[in-house]
Tab-separated table of N, CA, C and O in Angstrom:
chain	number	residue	atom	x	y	z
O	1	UNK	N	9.817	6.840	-2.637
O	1	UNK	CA	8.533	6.649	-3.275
O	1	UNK	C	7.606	5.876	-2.364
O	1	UNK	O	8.019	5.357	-1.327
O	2	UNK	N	6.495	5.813	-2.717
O	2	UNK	CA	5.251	5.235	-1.449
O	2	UNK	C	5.481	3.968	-2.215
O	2	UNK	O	6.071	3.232	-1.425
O	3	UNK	N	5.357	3.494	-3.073
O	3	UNK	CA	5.277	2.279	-3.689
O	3	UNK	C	6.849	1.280	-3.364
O	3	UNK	O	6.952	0.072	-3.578
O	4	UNK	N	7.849	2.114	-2.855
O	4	UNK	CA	8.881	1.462	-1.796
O	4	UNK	C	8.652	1.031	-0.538
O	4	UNK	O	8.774	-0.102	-0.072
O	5	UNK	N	8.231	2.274	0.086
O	5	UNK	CA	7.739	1.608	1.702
O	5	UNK	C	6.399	1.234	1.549
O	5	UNK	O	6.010	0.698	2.586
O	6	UNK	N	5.341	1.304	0.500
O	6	UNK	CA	4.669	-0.076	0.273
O	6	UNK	C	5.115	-1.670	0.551
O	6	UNK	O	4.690	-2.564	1.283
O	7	UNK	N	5.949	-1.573	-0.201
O	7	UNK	CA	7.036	-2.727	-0.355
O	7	UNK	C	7.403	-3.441	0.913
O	7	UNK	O	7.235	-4.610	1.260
O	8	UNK	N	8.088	-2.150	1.653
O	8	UNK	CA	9.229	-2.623	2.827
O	8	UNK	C	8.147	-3.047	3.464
O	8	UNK	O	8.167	-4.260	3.674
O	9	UNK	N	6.848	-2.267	3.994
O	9	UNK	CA	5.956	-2.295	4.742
O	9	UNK	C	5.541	-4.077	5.131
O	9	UNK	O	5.532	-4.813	6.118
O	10	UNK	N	5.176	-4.166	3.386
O	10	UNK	CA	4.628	-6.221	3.182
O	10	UNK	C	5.546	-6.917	3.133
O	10	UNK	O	5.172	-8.088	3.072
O	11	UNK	N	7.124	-6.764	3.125
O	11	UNK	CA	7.644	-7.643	3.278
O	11	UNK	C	7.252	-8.317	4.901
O	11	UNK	O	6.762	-9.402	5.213
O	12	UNK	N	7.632	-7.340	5.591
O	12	UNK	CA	7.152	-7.435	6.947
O	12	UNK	C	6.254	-8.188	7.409
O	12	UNK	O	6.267	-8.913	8.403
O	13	UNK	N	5.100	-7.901	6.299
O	13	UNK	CA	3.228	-8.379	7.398
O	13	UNK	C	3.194	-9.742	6.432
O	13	UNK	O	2.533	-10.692	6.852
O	14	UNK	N	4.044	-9.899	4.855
O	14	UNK	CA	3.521	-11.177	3.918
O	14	UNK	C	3.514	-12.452	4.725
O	14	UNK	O	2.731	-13.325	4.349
O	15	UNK	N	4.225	-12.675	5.718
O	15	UNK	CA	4.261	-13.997	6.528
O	15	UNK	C	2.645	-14.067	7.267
O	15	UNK	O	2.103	-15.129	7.572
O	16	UNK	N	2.138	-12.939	7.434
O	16	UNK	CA	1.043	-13.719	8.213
O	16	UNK	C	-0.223	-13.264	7.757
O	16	UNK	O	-1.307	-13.215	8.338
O	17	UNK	N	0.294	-12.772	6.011
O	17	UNK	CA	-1.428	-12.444	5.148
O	17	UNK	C	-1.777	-13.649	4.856
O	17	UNK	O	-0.803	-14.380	4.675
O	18	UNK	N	-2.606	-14.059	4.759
O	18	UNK	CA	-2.872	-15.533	4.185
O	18	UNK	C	-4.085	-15.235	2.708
O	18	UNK	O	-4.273	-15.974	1.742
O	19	UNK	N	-4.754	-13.850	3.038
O	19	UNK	CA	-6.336	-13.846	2.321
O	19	UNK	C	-5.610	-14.093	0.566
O	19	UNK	O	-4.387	-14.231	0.557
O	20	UNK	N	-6.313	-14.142	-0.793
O	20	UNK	CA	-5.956	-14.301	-1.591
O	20	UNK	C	-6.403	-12.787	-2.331
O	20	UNK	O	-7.500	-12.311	-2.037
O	21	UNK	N	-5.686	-12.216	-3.096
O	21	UNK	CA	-5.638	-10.874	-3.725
O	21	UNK	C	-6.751	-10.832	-4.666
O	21	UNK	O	-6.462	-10.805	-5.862
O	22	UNK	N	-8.367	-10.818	-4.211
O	22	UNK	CA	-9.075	-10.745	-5.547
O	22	UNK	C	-9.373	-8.809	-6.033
O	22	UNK	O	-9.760	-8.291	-7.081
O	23	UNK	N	-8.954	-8.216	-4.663
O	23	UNK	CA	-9.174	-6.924	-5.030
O	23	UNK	C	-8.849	-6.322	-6.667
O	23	UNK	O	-7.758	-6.699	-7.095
O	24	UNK	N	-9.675	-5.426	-7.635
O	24	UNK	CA	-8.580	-4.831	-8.825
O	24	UNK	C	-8.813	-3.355	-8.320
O	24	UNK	O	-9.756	-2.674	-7.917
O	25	UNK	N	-7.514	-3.224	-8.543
O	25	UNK	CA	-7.290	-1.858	-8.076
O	25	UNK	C	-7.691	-0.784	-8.759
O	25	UNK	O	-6.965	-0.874	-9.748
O	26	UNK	N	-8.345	0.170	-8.918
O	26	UNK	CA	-9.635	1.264	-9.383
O	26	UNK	C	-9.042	2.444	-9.476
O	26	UNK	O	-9.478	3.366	-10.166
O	27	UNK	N	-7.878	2.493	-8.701
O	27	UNK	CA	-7.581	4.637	-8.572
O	27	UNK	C	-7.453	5.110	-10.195
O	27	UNK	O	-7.300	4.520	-11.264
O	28	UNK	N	-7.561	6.097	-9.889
O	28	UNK	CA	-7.123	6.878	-11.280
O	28	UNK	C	-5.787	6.645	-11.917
O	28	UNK	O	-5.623	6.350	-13.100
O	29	UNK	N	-4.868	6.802	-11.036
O	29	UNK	CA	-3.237	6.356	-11.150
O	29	UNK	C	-2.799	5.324	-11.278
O	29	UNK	O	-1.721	5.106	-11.831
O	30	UNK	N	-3.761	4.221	-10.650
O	30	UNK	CA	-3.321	2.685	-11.131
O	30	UNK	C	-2.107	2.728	-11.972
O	30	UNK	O	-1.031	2.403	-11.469
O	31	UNK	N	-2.183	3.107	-13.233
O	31	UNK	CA	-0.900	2.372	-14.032
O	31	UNK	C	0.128	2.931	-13.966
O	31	UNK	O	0.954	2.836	-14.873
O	32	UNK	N	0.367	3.767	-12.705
O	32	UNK	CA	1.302	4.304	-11.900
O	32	UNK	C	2.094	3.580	-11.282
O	32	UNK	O	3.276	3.789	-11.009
O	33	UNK	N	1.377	2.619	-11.027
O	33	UNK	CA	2.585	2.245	-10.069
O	33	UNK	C	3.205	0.706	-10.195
O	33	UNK	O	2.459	-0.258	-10.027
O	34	UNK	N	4.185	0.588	-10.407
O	34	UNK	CA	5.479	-0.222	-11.310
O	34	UNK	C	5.308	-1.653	-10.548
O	34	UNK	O	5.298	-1.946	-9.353
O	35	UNK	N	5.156	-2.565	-11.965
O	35	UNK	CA	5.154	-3.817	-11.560
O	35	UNK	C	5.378	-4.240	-10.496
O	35	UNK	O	4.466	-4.599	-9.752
O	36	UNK	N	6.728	-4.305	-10.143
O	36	UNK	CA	7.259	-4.627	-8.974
O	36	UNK	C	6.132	-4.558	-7.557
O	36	UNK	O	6.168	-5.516	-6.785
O	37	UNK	N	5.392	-3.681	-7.338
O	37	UNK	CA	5.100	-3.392	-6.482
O	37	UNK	C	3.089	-3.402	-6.303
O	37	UNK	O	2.231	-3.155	-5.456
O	38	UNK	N	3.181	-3.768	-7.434
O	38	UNK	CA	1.641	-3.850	-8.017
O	38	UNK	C	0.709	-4.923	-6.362
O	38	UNK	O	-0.288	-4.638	-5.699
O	39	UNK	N	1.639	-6.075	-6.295
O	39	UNK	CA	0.752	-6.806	-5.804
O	39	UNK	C	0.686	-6.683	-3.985
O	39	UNK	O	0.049	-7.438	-3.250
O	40	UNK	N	1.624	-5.392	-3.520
O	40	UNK	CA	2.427	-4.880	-2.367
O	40	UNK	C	0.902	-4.271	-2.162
O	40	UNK	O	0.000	-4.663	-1.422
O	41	UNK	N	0.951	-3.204	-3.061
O	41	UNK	CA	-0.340	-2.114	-3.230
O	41	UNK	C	-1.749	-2.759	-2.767
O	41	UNK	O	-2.473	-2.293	-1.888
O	42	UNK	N	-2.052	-4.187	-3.704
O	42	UNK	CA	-3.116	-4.500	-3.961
O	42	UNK	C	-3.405	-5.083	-2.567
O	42	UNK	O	-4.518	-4.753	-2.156
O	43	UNK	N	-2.526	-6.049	-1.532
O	43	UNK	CA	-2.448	-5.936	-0.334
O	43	UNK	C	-2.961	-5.132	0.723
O	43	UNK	O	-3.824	-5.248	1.593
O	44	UNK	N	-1.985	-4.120	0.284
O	44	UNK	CA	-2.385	-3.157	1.527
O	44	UNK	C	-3.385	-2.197	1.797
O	44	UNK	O	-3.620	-1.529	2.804
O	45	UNK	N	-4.305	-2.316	-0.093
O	45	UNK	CA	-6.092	-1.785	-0.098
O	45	UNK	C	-6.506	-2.877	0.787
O	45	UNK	O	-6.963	-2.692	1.915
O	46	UNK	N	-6.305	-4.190	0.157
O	46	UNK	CA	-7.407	-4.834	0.229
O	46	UNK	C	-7.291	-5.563	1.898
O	46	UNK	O	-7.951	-6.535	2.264
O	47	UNK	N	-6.236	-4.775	2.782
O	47	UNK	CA	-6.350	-5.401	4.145
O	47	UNK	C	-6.691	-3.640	4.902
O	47	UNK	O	-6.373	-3.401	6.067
O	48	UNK	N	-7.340	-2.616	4.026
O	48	UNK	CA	-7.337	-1.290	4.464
O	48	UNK	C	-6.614	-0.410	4.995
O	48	UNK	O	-7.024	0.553	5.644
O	49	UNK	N	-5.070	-0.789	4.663
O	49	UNK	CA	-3.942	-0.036	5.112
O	49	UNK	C	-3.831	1.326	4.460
O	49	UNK	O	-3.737	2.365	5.112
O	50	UNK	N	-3.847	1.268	3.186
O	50	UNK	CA	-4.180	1.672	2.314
O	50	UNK	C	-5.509	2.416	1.517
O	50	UNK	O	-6.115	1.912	0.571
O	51	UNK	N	-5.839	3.923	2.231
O	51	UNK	CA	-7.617	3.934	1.283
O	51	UNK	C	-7.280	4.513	-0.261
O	51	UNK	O	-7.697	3.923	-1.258
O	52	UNK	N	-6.333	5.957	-0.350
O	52	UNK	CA	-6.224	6.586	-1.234
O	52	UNK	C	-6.786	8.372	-1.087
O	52	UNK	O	-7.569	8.901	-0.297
O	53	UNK	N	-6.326	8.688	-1.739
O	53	UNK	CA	-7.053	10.469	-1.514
O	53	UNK	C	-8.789	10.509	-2.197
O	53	UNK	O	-9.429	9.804	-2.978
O	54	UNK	N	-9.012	11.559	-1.518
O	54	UNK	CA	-10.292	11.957	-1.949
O	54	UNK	C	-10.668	12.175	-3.620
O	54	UNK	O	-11.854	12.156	-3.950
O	55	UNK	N	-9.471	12.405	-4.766
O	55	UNK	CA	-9.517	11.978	-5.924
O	55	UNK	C	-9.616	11.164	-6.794
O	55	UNK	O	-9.718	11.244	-8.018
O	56	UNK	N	-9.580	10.371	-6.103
O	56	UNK	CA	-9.236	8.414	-6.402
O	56	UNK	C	-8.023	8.250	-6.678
O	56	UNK	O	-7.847	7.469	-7.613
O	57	UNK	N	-6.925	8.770	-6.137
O	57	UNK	CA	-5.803	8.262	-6.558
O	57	UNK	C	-4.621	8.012	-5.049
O	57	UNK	O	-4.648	8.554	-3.944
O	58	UNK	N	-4.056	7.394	-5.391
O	58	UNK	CA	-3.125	7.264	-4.416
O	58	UNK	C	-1.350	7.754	-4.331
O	58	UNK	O	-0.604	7.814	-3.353
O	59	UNK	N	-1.098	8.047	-5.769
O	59	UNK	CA	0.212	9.033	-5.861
O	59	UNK	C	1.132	7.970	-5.569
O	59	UNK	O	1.866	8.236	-4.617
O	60	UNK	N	1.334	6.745	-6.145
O	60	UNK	CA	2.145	5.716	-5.865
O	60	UNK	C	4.104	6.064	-6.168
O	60	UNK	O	5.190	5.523	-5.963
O	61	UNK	N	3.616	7.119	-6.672
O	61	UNK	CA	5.370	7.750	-7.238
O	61	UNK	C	5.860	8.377	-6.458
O	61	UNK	O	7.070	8.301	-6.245
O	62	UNK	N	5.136	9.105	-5.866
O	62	UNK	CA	5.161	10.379	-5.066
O	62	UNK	C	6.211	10.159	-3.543
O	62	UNK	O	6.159	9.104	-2.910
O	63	UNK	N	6.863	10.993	-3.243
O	63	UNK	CA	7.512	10.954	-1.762
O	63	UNK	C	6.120	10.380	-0.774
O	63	UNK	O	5.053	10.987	-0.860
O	64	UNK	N	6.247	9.308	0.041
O	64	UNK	CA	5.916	9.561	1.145
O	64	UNK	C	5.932	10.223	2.259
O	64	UNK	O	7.062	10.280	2.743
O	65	UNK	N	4.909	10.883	3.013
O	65	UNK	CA	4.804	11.685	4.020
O	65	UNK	C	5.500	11.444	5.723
O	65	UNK	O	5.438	10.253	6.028
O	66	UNK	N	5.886	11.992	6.412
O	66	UNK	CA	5.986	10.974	7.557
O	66	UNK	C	4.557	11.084	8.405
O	66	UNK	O	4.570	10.791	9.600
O	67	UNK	N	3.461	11.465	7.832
O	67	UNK	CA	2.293	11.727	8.498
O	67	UNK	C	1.559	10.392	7.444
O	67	UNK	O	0.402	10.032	7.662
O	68	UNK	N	2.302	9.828	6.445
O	68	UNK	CA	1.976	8.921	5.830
O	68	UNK	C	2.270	7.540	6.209
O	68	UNK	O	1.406	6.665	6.268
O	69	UNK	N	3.309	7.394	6.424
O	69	UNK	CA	4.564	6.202	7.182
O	69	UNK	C	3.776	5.967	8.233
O	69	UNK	O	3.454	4.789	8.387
O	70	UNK	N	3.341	6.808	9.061
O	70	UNK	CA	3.663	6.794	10.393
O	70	UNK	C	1.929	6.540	10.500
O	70	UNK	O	1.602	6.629	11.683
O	71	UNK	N	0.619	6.222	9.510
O	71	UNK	CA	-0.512	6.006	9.667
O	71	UNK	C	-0.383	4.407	9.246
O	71	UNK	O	-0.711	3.393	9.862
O	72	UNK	N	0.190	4.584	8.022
O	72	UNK	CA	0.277	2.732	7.645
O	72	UNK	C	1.254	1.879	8.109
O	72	UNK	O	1.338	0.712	7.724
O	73	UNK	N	1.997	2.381	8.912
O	73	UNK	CA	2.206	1.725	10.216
O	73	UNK	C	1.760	1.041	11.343
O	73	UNK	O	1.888	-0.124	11.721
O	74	UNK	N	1.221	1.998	11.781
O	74	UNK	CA	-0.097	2.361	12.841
O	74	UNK	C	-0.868	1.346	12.208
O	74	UNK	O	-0.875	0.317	12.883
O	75	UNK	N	-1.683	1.252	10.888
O	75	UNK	CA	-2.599	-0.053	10.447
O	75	UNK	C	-2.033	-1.157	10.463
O	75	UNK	O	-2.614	-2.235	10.597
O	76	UNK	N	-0.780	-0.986	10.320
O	76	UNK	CA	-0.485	-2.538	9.730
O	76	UNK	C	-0.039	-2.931	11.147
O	76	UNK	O	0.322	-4.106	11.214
O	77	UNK	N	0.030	-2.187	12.383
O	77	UNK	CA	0.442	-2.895	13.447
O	77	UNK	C	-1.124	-3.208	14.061
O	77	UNK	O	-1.847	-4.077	14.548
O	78	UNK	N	-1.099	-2.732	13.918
O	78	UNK	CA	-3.249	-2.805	14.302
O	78	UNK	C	-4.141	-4.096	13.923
O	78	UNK	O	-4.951	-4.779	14.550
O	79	UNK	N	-3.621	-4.119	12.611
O	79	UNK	CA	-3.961	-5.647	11.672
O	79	UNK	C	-3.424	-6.578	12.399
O	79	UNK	O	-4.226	-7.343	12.933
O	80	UNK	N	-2.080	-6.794	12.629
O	80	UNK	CA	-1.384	-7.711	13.371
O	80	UNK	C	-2.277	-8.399	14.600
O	80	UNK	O	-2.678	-9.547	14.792
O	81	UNK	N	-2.370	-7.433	15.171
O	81	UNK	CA	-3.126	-7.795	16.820
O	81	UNK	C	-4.307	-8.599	16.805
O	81	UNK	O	-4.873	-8.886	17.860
């Protein structure tokens, strides 16, 4: 699920986010995607790892792509620098 390697993704980068989460998250699917992982998500909009599809939604259930992995990767190593 994307809302896993959401997850794995911030465990990774949470040591050196510091900003505070005022983003609320807007997609259509929002209540898609499971507690657990709610504040992973809200992260990785609100540092632009994360935009969403052209529907407003982001498919937080859904298999991730490796054309998916392999972009919010790419951001979140980008952010780092």
């Amino acid at each position: 699920w994307k809302t896993e390697f959401y997850m794995i993704l911030w465990k990774k980068q949470i040591l050196i986010y510091s900003g505070e989460n005022t983003n609320v998250l807007s997609f259509k699917d929002t209540k898609d995607i499971p507690q657990w992982a709610y504040t992973y998500v809200e992260k990785a909009v609100s540092m632009g790892i994360i935009k969403g599809y052209t529907d407003n939604t982001i498919m937080p259930v859904k298999d991730v792509t490796r054309a998916e992995a392999f972009t919010m990767v790419a951001k979140s190593v980008y952010k780092m620098e």
